[in-house]
Amino acid sequence: EDFIIKTMEEFSKGKRGSLTVGISPFRSLYLIPDIVNKVKEKFPGVTVVLHEEGSDQLRKNAAEGKYDFAVVNLPVDESVLDVTLIEADTLVLAVPEKLAETPPEAAKSSIPEIRLNDCKKLPFVVVSPQQEMRQLFDKMCAEADFTPDVATEVVGVSTAWSMARAGVGATLLPLQFVKNFDFDENIALYKLKNCQQSRQPAIVTRRGQYISEYAKYAIELLTKK
């Protein structure tokens, strides 16, 4: 009986329990490991459960309250979801240096700009049409009146990054994702001039749902990143 009472107290004080997070597979690669470490340091009895899913599934499940919170790109249905913005994605074109006509200096502190329609000779690695990154890339190409030479179509952003590093072609990526990896100097990064497209990720929770102490702590960490 004492054990049961003690266990209930530990749950009520946030010392035990589970933190369920909905997030896309590529974003979990760079955004979540540090957060999990810090949550585990503060709440060692808490198990962190990641549901790595596509954006549509994340929005649906978050609206149904299946996660403590989810990280998903706007827009979302704000009539059923509370929204907390986090750092917006900075989109860059990752170009294998062997394909770049004027590769930038090796220092990655400043990233030069390039126009998408100046990339007509480049082969591109793209993600599948169901992915938001592909839809964004297609919109950018339409705005620039540019038809890309697609060398390879892959399922996810992390595979596209691997293909770019292997020299297959250029690919569009969030800078935050790239910065998380120590990568070879054979990749040149460019920001895109006159680009109107962007991605705004946010933390979403179902309106009115209970938010545990460890979920609040994780959300606080994510908003500071």
Short mmCIF file of N, CA and C in Angstrom, two decimals, residues 55-220:
data_model
loop_
_atom_site.label_atom_id
_atom_site.label_comp_id
_atom_site.label_asym_id
_atom_site.label_seq_id
_atom_site.Cartn_x
_atom_site.Cartn_y
_atom_site.Cartn_z
N SER A 55 3.40 14.91 -41.71
CA SER A 55 2.73 16.12 -41.22
C SER A 55 1.22 15.96 -41.07
N ASP A 56 0.56 15.34 -42.06
CA ASP A 56 -0.90 15.19 -41.99
C ASP A 56 -1.29 14.34 -40.78
N GLN A 57 -0.53 13.25 -40.55
CA GLN A 57 -0.82 12.38 -39.40
C GLN A 57 -0.55 13.11 -38.09
N LEU A 58 0.51 13.91 -38.05
CA LEU A 58 0.82 14.68 -36.84
C LEU A 58 -0.30 15.64 -36.50
N ARG A 59 -0.80 16.36 -37.51
CA ARG A 59 -1.89 17.31 -37.26
C ARG A 59 -3.15 16.60 -36.75
N LYS A 60 -3.48 15.48 -37.40
CA LYS A 60 -4.68 14.71 -37.03
C LYS A 60 -4.57 14.18 -35.60
N ASN A 61 -3.44 13.54 -35.29
CA ASN A 61 -3.28 12.95 -33.96
C ASN A 61 -3.19 14.00 -32.87
N ALA A 62 -2.55 15.14 -33.18
CA ALA A 62 -2.47 16.22 -32.19
C ALA A 62 -3.87 16.75 -31.88
N ALA A 63 -4.70 16.89 -32.92
CA ALA A 63 -6.08 17.38 -32.72
C ALA A 63 -6.90 16.40 -31.89
N GLU A 64 -6.52 15.12 -31.94
CA GLU A 64 -7.22 14.10 -31.16
C GLU A 64 -6.60 13.90 -29.77
N GLY A 65 -5.57 14.68 -29.46
CA GLY A 65 -4.95 14.61 -28.14
C GLY A 65 -4.10 13.37 -27.91
N LYS A 66 -3.55 12.82 -28.98
CA LYS A 66 -2.78 11.57 -28.84
C LYS A 66 -1.33 11.79 -28.39
N TYR A 67 -0.88 13.05 -28.40
CA TYR A 67 0.47 13.37 -27.94
C TYR A 67 0.39 14.36 -26.78
N ASP A 68 1.46 14.42 -25.99
CA ASP A 68 1.58 15.54 -25.05
C ASP A 68 1.74 16.84 -25.83
N PHE A 69 2.50 16.77 -26.92
CA PHE A 69 2.56 17.87 -27.88
C PHE A 69 3.16 17.33 -29.17
N ALA A 70 2.99 18.09 -30.24
CA ALA A 70 3.61 17.73 -31.53
C ALA A 70 4.35 18.94 -32.07
N VAL A 71 5.35 18.66 -32.91
CA VAL A 71 6.05 19.72 -33.64
C VAL A 71 5.69 19.55 -35.11
N VAL A 72 5.05 20.55 -35.68
CA VAL A 72 4.53 20.43 -37.04
C VAL A 72 4.58 21.80 -37.71
N ASN A 73 4.65 21.82 -39.03
CA ASN A 73 4.67 23.10 -39.75
C ASN A 73 3.27 23.70 -39.82
N LEU A 74 3.21 25.04 -39.74
CA LEU A 74 1.95 25.74 -39.99
C LEU A 74 1.62 25.60 -41.47
N PRO A 75 0.35 25.66 -41.86
CA PRO A 75 -0.81 25.97 -41.01
C PRO A 75 -1.37 24.74 -40.31
N VAL A 76 -2.05 24.99 -39.17
CA VAL A 76 -2.78 23.96 -38.46
C VAL A 76 -4.17 24.52 -38.13
N ASP A 77 -5.05 23.66 -37.67
CA ASP A 77 -6.40 24.07 -37.32
C ASP A 77 -6.37 24.68 -35.91
N GLU A 78 -6.31 26.01 -35.85
CA GLU A 78 -6.18 26.68 -34.56
C GLU A 78 -7.49 26.73 -33.77
N SER A 79 -8.56 26.19 -34.36
CA SER A 79 -9.81 26.11 -33.59
C SER A 79 -9.75 24.95 -32.60
N VAL A 80 -8.88 23.96 -32.86
CA VAL A 80 -8.76 22.80 -31.96
C VAL A 80 -7.35 22.66 -31.37
N LEU A 81 -6.39 23.44 -31.87
CA LEU A 81 -5.01 23.31 -31.41
C LEU A 81 -4.47 24.64 -30.87
N ASP A 82 -3.78 24.56 -29.74
CA ASP A 82 -3.02 25.71 -29.25
C ASP A 82 -1.65 25.68 -29.93
N VAL A 83 -1.16 26.85 -30.32
CA VAL A 83 0.04 26.95 -31.14
C VAL A 83 1.10 27.80 -30.44
N THR A 84 2.33 27.27 -30.36
CA THR A 84 3.48 28.04 -29.87
C THR A 84 4.55 27.99 -30.95
N LEU A 85 4.90 29.14 -31.51
CA LEU A 85 5.89 29.18 -32.59
C LEU A 85 7.29 28.89 -32.05
N ILE A 86 8.09 28.19 -32.86
CA ILE A 86 9.51 28.02 -32.56
C ILE A 86 10.30 28.60 -33.74
N GLU A 87 11.62 28.49 -33.69
CA GLU A 87 12.47 29.11 -34.71
C GLU A 87 12.08 28.66 -36.12
N ALA A 88 11.86 29.64 -37.01
CA ALA A 88 11.48 29.33 -38.39
C ALA A 88 12.64 28.67 -39.12
N ASP A 89 12.32 27.77 -40.05
CA ASP A 89 13.35 27.15 -40.88
C ASP A 89 13.99 28.18 -41.79
N THR A 90 15.32 28.14 -41.89
CA THR A 90 16.04 28.89 -42.92
C THR A 90 16.38 27.89 -44.02
N LEU A 91 15.79 28.08 -45.19
CA LEU A 91 15.99 27.10 -46.25
C LEU A 91 17.24 27.43 -47.07
N VAL A 92 18.04 26.40 -47.32
CA VAL A 92 19.25 26.57 -48.12
C VAL A 92 19.32 25.49 -49.19
N LEU A 93 20.05 25.81 -50.24
CA LEU A 93 20.32 24.84 -51.29
C LEU A 93 21.69 24.24 -51.01
N ALA A 94 21.74 22.93 -50.83
CA ALA A 94 23.01 22.24 -50.61
C ALA A 94 23.47 21.68 -51.96
N VAL A 95 24.63 22.19 -52.42
CA VAL A 95 25.13 21.84 -53.75
C VAL A 95 26.49 21.14 -53.62
N PRO A 96 26.64 19.94 -54.18
CA PRO A 96 27.97 19.32 -54.19
C PRO A 96 28.97 20.26 -54.87
N GLU A 97 30.11 20.50 -54.24
CA GLU A 97 31.05 21.49 -54.78
C GLU A 97 31.52 21.15 -56.18
N LYS A 98 31.56 19.86 -56.52
CA LYS A 98 31.98 19.49 -57.87
C LYS A 98 30.96 19.97 -58.92
N LEU A 99 29.73 20.26 -58.47
CA LEU A 99 28.69 20.74 -59.39
C LEU A 99 28.50 22.26 -59.33
N ALA A 100 29.08 22.90 -58.30
CA ALA A 100 28.90 24.34 -58.13
C ALA A 100 29.90 25.08 -58.99
N GLU A 101 29.40 26.02 -59.81
CA GLU A 101 30.30 26.76 -60.71
C GLU A 101 31.18 27.73 -59.93
N THR A 102 30.62 28.37 -58.92
CA THR A 102 31.40 29.30 -58.11
C THR A 102 31.21 28.93 -56.64
N PRO A 103 31.89 27.87 -56.19
CA PRO A 103 31.71 27.44 -54.80
C PRO A 103 32.13 28.53 -53.82
N PRO A 104 31.37 28.73 -52.74
CA PRO A 104 31.75 29.72 -51.74
C PRO A 104 32.98 29.27 -50.96
N GLU A 105 33.54 30.21 -50.18
CA GLU A 105 34.68 29.86 -49.34
C GLU A 105 34.28 28.74 -48.38
N ALA A 106 35.27 28.01 -47.90
CA ALA A 106 35.01 26.87 -47.02
C ALA A 106 34.35 27.29 -45.71
N ALA A 107 34.63 28.54 -45.27
CA ALA A 107 34.02 29.01 -44.02
C ALA A 107 32.50 29.03 -44.17
N LYS A 108 31.81 28.47 -43.21
CA LYS A 108 30.35 28.36 -43.32
C LYS A 108 29.63 29.47 -42.55
N SER A 109 30.40 30.49 -42.06
CA SER A 109 29.79 31.51 -41.22
C SER A 109 28.83 32.39 -42.02
N SER A 110 29.20 32.71 -43.28
CA SER A 110 28.29 33.51 -44.10
C SER A 110 27.92 32.69 -45.34
N ILE A 111 26.65 32.69 -45.64
CA ILE A 111 26.16 31.86 -46.74
C ILE A 111 25.76 32.77 -47.90
N PRO A 112 26.39 32.61 -49.06
CA PRO A 112 26.05 33.47 -50.20
C PRO A 112 24.65 33.16 -50.74
N GLU A 113 24.16 34.07 -51.56
CA GLU A 113 22.83 33.88 -52.16
C GLU A 113 22.97 33.50 -53.63
N ILE A 114 21.98 32.77 -54.10
CA ILE A 114 21.93 32.37 -55.51
C ILE A 114 20.48 32.39 -55.95
N ARG A 115 20.25 32.68 -57.21
CA ARG A 115 18.88 32.61 -57.73
C ARG A 115 18.62 31.20 -58.24
N LEU A 116 17.40 30.72 -57.98
CA LEU A 116 17.08 29.35 -58.38
C LEU A 116 17.20 29.16 -59.89
N ASN A 117 16.80 30.18 -60.65
CA ASN A 117 16.88 30.00 -62.11
C ASN A 117 18.29 30.17 -62.66
N ASP A 118 19.28 30.37 -61.75
CA ASP A 118 20.69 30.29 -62.16
C ASP A 118 21.23 28.88 -61.99
N CYS A 119 20.36 27.96 -61.57
CA CYS A 119 20.78 26.58 -61.27
C CYS A 119 20.30 25.59 -62.35
N LYS A 120 20.07 26.10 -63.55
CA LYS A 120 19.46 25.27 -64.59
C LYS A 120 20.32 24.06 -64.98
N LYS A 121 21.64 24.19 -64.81
CA LYS A 121 22.52 23.08 -65.21
C LYS A 121 22.66 22.02 -64.12
N LEU A 122 22.14 22.31 -62.94
CA LEU A 122 22.33 21.38 -61.81
C LEU A 122 21.33 20.22 -61.84
N PRO A 123 21.79 19.01 -61.54
CA PRO A 123 20.83 17.94 -61.25
C PRO A 123 20.33 18.13 -59.81
N PHE A 124 19.08 17.73 -59.56
CA PHE A 124 18.48 17.91 -58.23
C PHE A 124 18.07 16.58 -57.63
N VAL A 125 18.20 16.53 -56.31
CA VAL A 125 17.65 15.42 -55.52
C VAL A 125 16.41 15.98 -54.83
N VAL A 126 15.27 15.36 -55.05
CA VAL A 126 14.02 15.86 -54.46
C VAL A 126 13.38 14.76 -53.61
N VAL A 127 12.55 15.19 -52.66
CA VAL A 127 11.79 14.21 -51.88
C VAL A 127 10.45 13.96 -52.58
N SER A 128 9.72 12.97 -52.10
CA SER A 128 8.49 12.55 -52.79
C SER A 128 7.41 13.64 -52.75
N PRO A 129 6.50 13.64 -53.72
CA PRO A 129 5.49 14.70 -53.82
C PRO A 129 4.61 14.85 -52.58
N GLN A 130 4.49 13.80 -51.76
CA GLN A 130 3.67 13.88 -50.55
C GLN A 130 4.33 14.72 -49.46
N GLN A 131 5.65 14.93 -49.58
CA GLN A 131 6.40 15.64 -48.54
C GLN A 131 6.23 17.16 -48.70
N GLU A 132 6.09 17.85 -47.57
CA GLU A 132 5.92 19.31 -47.61
C GLU A 132 7.14 20.00 -48.21
N MET A 133 8.33 19.45 -47.98
CA MET A 133 9.53 20.06 -48.55
C MET A 133 9.49 20.03 -50.08
N ARG A 134 8.95 18.96 -50.65
CA ARG A 134 8.82 18.86 -52.10
C ARG A 134 7.80 19.88 -52.61
N GLN A 135 6.67 19.98 -51.91
CA GLN A 135 5.64 20.93 -52.33
C GLN A 135 6.18 22.36 -52.30
N LEU A 136 7.01 22.63 -51.28
CA LEU A 136 7.63 23.95 -51.16
C LEU A 136 8.61 24.19 -52.32
N PHE A 137 9.41 23.18 -52.62
CA PHE A 137 10.38 23.28 -53.73
C PHE A 137 9.65 23.50 -55.06
N ASP A 138 8.56 22.77 -55.28
CA ASP A 138 7.79 22.93 -56.52
C ASP A 138 7.24 24.35 -56.65
N LYS A 139 6.78 24.92 -55.52
CA LYS A 139 6.27 26.31 -55.54
C LYS A 139 7.40 27.29 -55.87
N MET A 140 8.58 27.06 -55.29
CA MET A 140 9.73 27.91 -55.58
C MET A 140 10.09 27.87 -57.06
N CYS A 141 10.08 26.65 -57.62
CA CYS A 141 10.40 26.50 -59.03
C CYS A 141 9.38 27.21 -59.91
N ALA A 142 8.10 27.11 -59.54
CA ALA A 142 7.03 27.77 -60.31
C ALA A 142 7.22 29.29 -60.26
N GLU A 143 7.54 29.81 -59.06
CA GLU A 143 7.76 31.26 -58.90
C GLU A 143 8.93 31.73 -59.75
N ALA A 144 9.97 30.88 -59.86
CA ALA A 144 11.18 31.25 -60.59
C ALA A 144 11.09 30.89 -62.07
N ASP A 145 9.92 30.34 -62.50
CA ASP A 145 9.75 29.89 -63.89
C ASP A 145 10.89 28.96 -64.28
N PHE A 146 11.08 27.94 -63.46
CA PHE A 146 12.25 27.08 -63.54
C PHE A 146 11.81 25.62 -63.49
N THR A 147 12.29 24.82 -64.42
CA THR A 147 11.99 23.38 -64.41
C THR A 147 13.26 22.63 -64.02
N PRO A 148 13.28 22.03 -62.82
CA PRO A 148 14.52 21.38 -62.37
C PRO A 148 14.79 20.07 -63.11
N ASP A 149 16.07 19.76 -63.25
CA ASP A 149 16.50 18.47 -63.78
C ASP A 149 16.57 17.52 -62.58
N VAL A 150 15.56 16.67 -62.42
CA VAL A 150 15.49 15.78 -61.26
C VAL A 150 16.31 14.51 -61.53
N ALA A 151 17.40 14.37 -60.79
CA ALA A 151 18.26 13.19 -60.94
C ALA A 151 17.72 12.02 -60.12
N THR A 152 17.24 12.34 -58.93
CA THR A 152 16.78 11.29 -58.00
C THR A 152 15.63 11.81 -57.16
N GLU A 153 14.64 10.94 -56.94
CA GLU A 153 13.55 11.24 -56.01
C GLU A 153 13.65 10.25 -54.85
N VAL A 154 13.66 10.76 -53.63
CA VAL A 154 13.82 9.92 -52.43
C VAL A 154 12.63 10.15 -51.50
N VAL A 155 12.56 9.36 -50.43
CA VAL A 155 11.42 9.48 -49.53
C VAL A 155 11.58 10.64 -48.55
N GLY A 156 12.76 10.81 -47.96
CA GLY A 156 12.88 11.78 -46.89
C GLY A 156 14.06 12.73 -47.03
N VAL A 157 14.03 13.78 -46.22
CA VAL A 157 15.05 14.83 -46.26
C VAL A 157 16.43 14.29 -45.90
N SER A 158 16.51 13.39 -44.91
CA SER A 158 17.82 12.88 -44.50
C SER A 158 18.48 12.08 -45.62
N THR A 159 17.68 11.36 -46.42
CA THR A 159 18.23 10.62 -47.57
C THR A 159 18.67 11.61 -48.66
N ALA A 160 17.89 12.65 -48.87
CA ALA A 160 18.27 13.68 -49.85
C ALA A 160 19.61 14.31 -49.48
N TRP A 161 19.80 14.56 -48.19
CA TRP A 161 21.06 15.11 -47.70
C TRP A 161 22.21 14.15 -47.98
N SER A 162 22.00 12.86 -47.74
CA SER A 162 23.04 11.86 -48.01
C SER A 162 23.40 11.83 -49.50
N MET A 163 22.38 11.96 -50.36
CA MET A 163 22.60 11.96 -51.81
C MET A 163 23.41 13.19 -52.23
N ALA A 164 23.09 14.34 -51.64
CA ALA A 164 23.83 15.56 -51.97
C ALA A 164 25.29 15.41 -51.54
N ARG A 165 25.51 14.85 -50.35
CA ARG A 165 26.87 14.65 -49.86
C ARG A 165 27.65 13.68 -50.75
N ALA A 166 26.94 12.75 -51.37
CA ALA A 166 27.59 11.78 -52.26
C ALA A 166 27.84 12.37 -53.66
N GLY A 167 27.34 13.61 -53.88
CA GLY A 167 27.59 14.27 -55.16
C GLY A 167 26.54 14.03 -56.23
N VAL A 168 25.40 13.41 -55.84
CA VAL A 168 24.37 13.08 -56.84
C VAL A 168 23.70 14.33 -57.40
N GLY A 169 23.43 15.31 -56.53
CA GLY A 169 22.76 16.52 -57.00
C GLY A 169 22.52 17.48 -55.85
N ALA A 170 21.96 18.64 -56.19
CA ALA A 170 21.64 19.67 -55.19
C ALA A 170 20.29 19.35 -54.56
N THR A 171 20.11 19.79 -53.32
CA THR A 171 18.82 19.56 -52.66
C THR A 171 18.50 20.70 -51.72
N LEU A 172 17.21 20.91 -51.48
CA LEU A 172 16.73 21.97 -50.60
C LEU A 172 16.56 21.41 -49.19
N LEU A 173 17.13 22.13 -48.20
CA LEU A 173 17.12 21.66 -46.82
C LEU A 173 16.98 22.83 -45.85
N PRO A 174 16.47 22.58 -44.65
CA PRO A 174 16.57 23.61 -43.61
C PRO A 174 18.01 23.71 -43.11
N LEU A 175 18.51 24.92 -42.97
CA LEU A 175 19.87 25.13 -42.48
C LEU A 175 20.05 24.51 -41.09
N GLN A 176 18.99 24.56 -40.26
CA GLN A 176 19.07 24.00 -38.90
C GLN A 176 19.41 22.51 -38.94
N PHE A 177 18.89 21.81 -39.94
CA PHE A 177 19.17 20.38 -40.09
C PHE A 177 20.64 20.17 -40.47
N VAL A 178 21.13 20.95 -41.44
CA VAL A 178 22.50 20.81 -41.93
C VAL A 178 23.51 21.12 -40.83
N LYS A 179 23.23 22.17 -40.05
CA LYS A 179 24.17 22.61 -39.02
C LYS A 179 24.38 21.57 -37.93
N ASN A 180 23.46 20.64 -37.82
CA ASN A 180 23.55 19.63 -36.78
C ASN A 180 24.61 18.57 -37.08
N PHE A 181 25.09 18.55 -38.33
CA PHE A 181 26.01 17.49 -38.74
C PHE A 181 27.38 18.07 -39.09
N ASP A 182 28.42 17.36 -38.68
CA ASP A 182 29.76 17.68 -39.18
C ASP A 182 29.84 17.09 -40.58
N PHE A 183 29.90 17.95 -41.58
CA PHE A 183 29.89 17.40 -42.93
C PHE A 183 31.15 17.80 -43.69
N ASP A 184 31.42 17.05 -44.72
CA ASP A 184 32.62 17.26 -45.53
C ASP A 184 32.56 18.63 -46.21
N GLU A 185 33.73 19.11 -46.56
CA GLU A 185 33.80 20.43 -47.21
C GLU A 185 33.42 20.35 -48.69
N ASN A 186 32.84 19.22 -49.11
CA ASN A 186 32.49 19.11 -50.53
C ASN A 186 31.05 19.54 -50.80
N ILE A 187 30.45 20.21 -49.82
CA ILE A 187 29.10 20.75 -50.01
C ILE A 187 29.15 22.27 -49.89
N ALA A 188 28.57 22.96 -50.87
CA ALA A 188 28.42 24.41 -50.81
C ALA A 188 26.97 24.74 -50.47
N LEU A 189 26.77 25.65 -49.53
CA LEU A 189 25.41 26.06 -49.13
C LEU A 189 25.10 27.44 -49.69
N TYR A 190 23.86 27.60 -50.18
CA TYR A 190 23.40 28.88 -50.71
C TYR A 190 22.01 29.19 -50.18
N LYS A 191 21.81 30.47 -49.83
CA LYS A 191 20.45 30.93 -49.60
C LYS A 191 19.86 31.31 -50.96
N LEU A 192 18.54 31.26 -51.07
CA LEU A 192 17.90 31.54 -52.35
C LEU A 192 17.39 32.98 -52.39
N LYS A 193 17.84 33.72 -53.40
CA LYS A 193 17.42 35.13 -53.57
C LYS A 193 15.95 35.20 -53.96
N ASN A 194 15.30 36.24 -53.48
CA ASN A 194 13.92 36.56 -53.88
C ASN A 194 12.96 35.39 -53.66
N CYS A 195 13.23 34.59 -52.64
CA CYS A 195 12.37 33.44 -52.38
C CYS A 195 11.28 33.84 -51.40
N GLN A 196 10.03 33.66 -51.80
CA GLN A 196 8.89 34.04 -50.96
C GLN A 196 8.40 32.87 -50.09
N GLN A 197 8.91 31.68 -50.35
CA GLN A 197 8.43 30.50 -49.63
C GLN A 197 9.24 30.29 -48.34
N SER A 198 8.56 29.85 -47.29
CA SER A 198 9.26 29.56 -46.04
C SER A 198 8.49 28.48 -45.28
N ARG A 199 9.07 28.04 -44.17
CA ARG A 199 8.40 27.04 -43.32
C ARG A 199 8.45 27.51 -41.88
N GLN A 200 7.30 27.50 -41.24
CA GLN A 200 7.22 27.91 -39.84
C GLN A 200 6.76 26.75 -38.98
N PRO A 201 7.70 26.11 -38.26
CA PRO A 201 7.29 25.04 -37.36
C PRO A 201 6.69 25.60 -36.07
N ALA A 202 5.87 24.80 -35.42
CA ALA A 202 5.24 25.22 -34.17
C ALA A 202 5.02 24.00 -33.29
N ILE A 203 4.94 24.25 -31.99
CA ILE A 203 4.53 23.23 -31.03
C ILE A 203 3.02 23.34 -30.91
N VAL A 204 2.33 22.22 -31.07
CA VAL A 204 0.87 22.25 -30.98
C VAL A 204 0.38 21.25 -29.93
N THR A 205 -0.66 21.66 -29.22
CA THR A 205 -1.34 20.79 -28.26
C THR A 205 -2.83 20.93 -28.46
N ARG A 206 -3.56 19.89 -28.18
CA ARG A 206 -5.02 19.95 -28.27
C ARG A 206 -5.54 20.96 -27.26
N ARG A 207 -6.46 21.81 -27.70
CA ARG A 207 -7.05 22.82 -26.83
C ARG A 207 -7.59 22.19 -25.55
N GLY A 208 -7.17 22.71 -24.41
CA GLY A 208 -7.74 22.27 -23.14
C GLY A 208 -7.16 21.00 -22.56
N GLN A 209 -6.21 20.36 -23.26
CA GLN A 209 -5.68 19.11 -22.72
C GLN A 209 -4.69 19.39 -21.59
N TYR A 210 -4.58 18.44 -20.67
CA TYR A 210 -3.66 18.56 -19.53
C TYR A 210 -2.22 18.49 -20.05
N ILE A 211 -1.38 19.40 -19.57
CA ILE A 211 0.03 19.40 -19.96
C ILE A 211 0.86 19.16 -18.71
N SER A 212 1.58 18.04 -18.70
CA SER A 212 2.37 17.64 -17.52
C SER A 212 3.55 18.59 -17.31
N GLU A 213 4.15 18.48 -16.13
CA GLU A 213 5.32 19.30 -15.81
C GLU A 213 6.47 19.03 -16.79
N TYR A 214 6.67 17.76 -17.14
CA TYR A 214 7.79 17.45 -18.04
C TYR A 214 7.49 17.86 -19.47
N ALA A 215 6.22 17.85 -19.86
CA ALA A 215 5.87 18.37 -21.19
C ALA A 215 6.09 19.88 -21.24
N LYS A 216 5.68 20.57 -20.16
CA LYS A 216 5.90 22.03 -20.09
C LYS A 216 7.39 22.35 -20.18
N TYR A 217 8.20 21.53 -19.50
CA TYR A 217 9.65 21.75 -19.50
C TYR A 217 10.23 21.55 -20.91
N ALA A 218 9.80 20.48 -21.58
CA ALA A 218 10.28 20.21 -22.95
C ALA A 218 9.87 21.34 -23.90
N ILE A 219 8.64 21.82 -23.76
CA ILE A 219 8.15 22.92 -24.62
C ILE A 219 8.97 24.18 -24.37
N GLU A 220 9.26 24.43 -23.11
CA GLU A 220 10.08 25.60 -22.75
C GLU A 220 11.46 25.50 -23.40
#
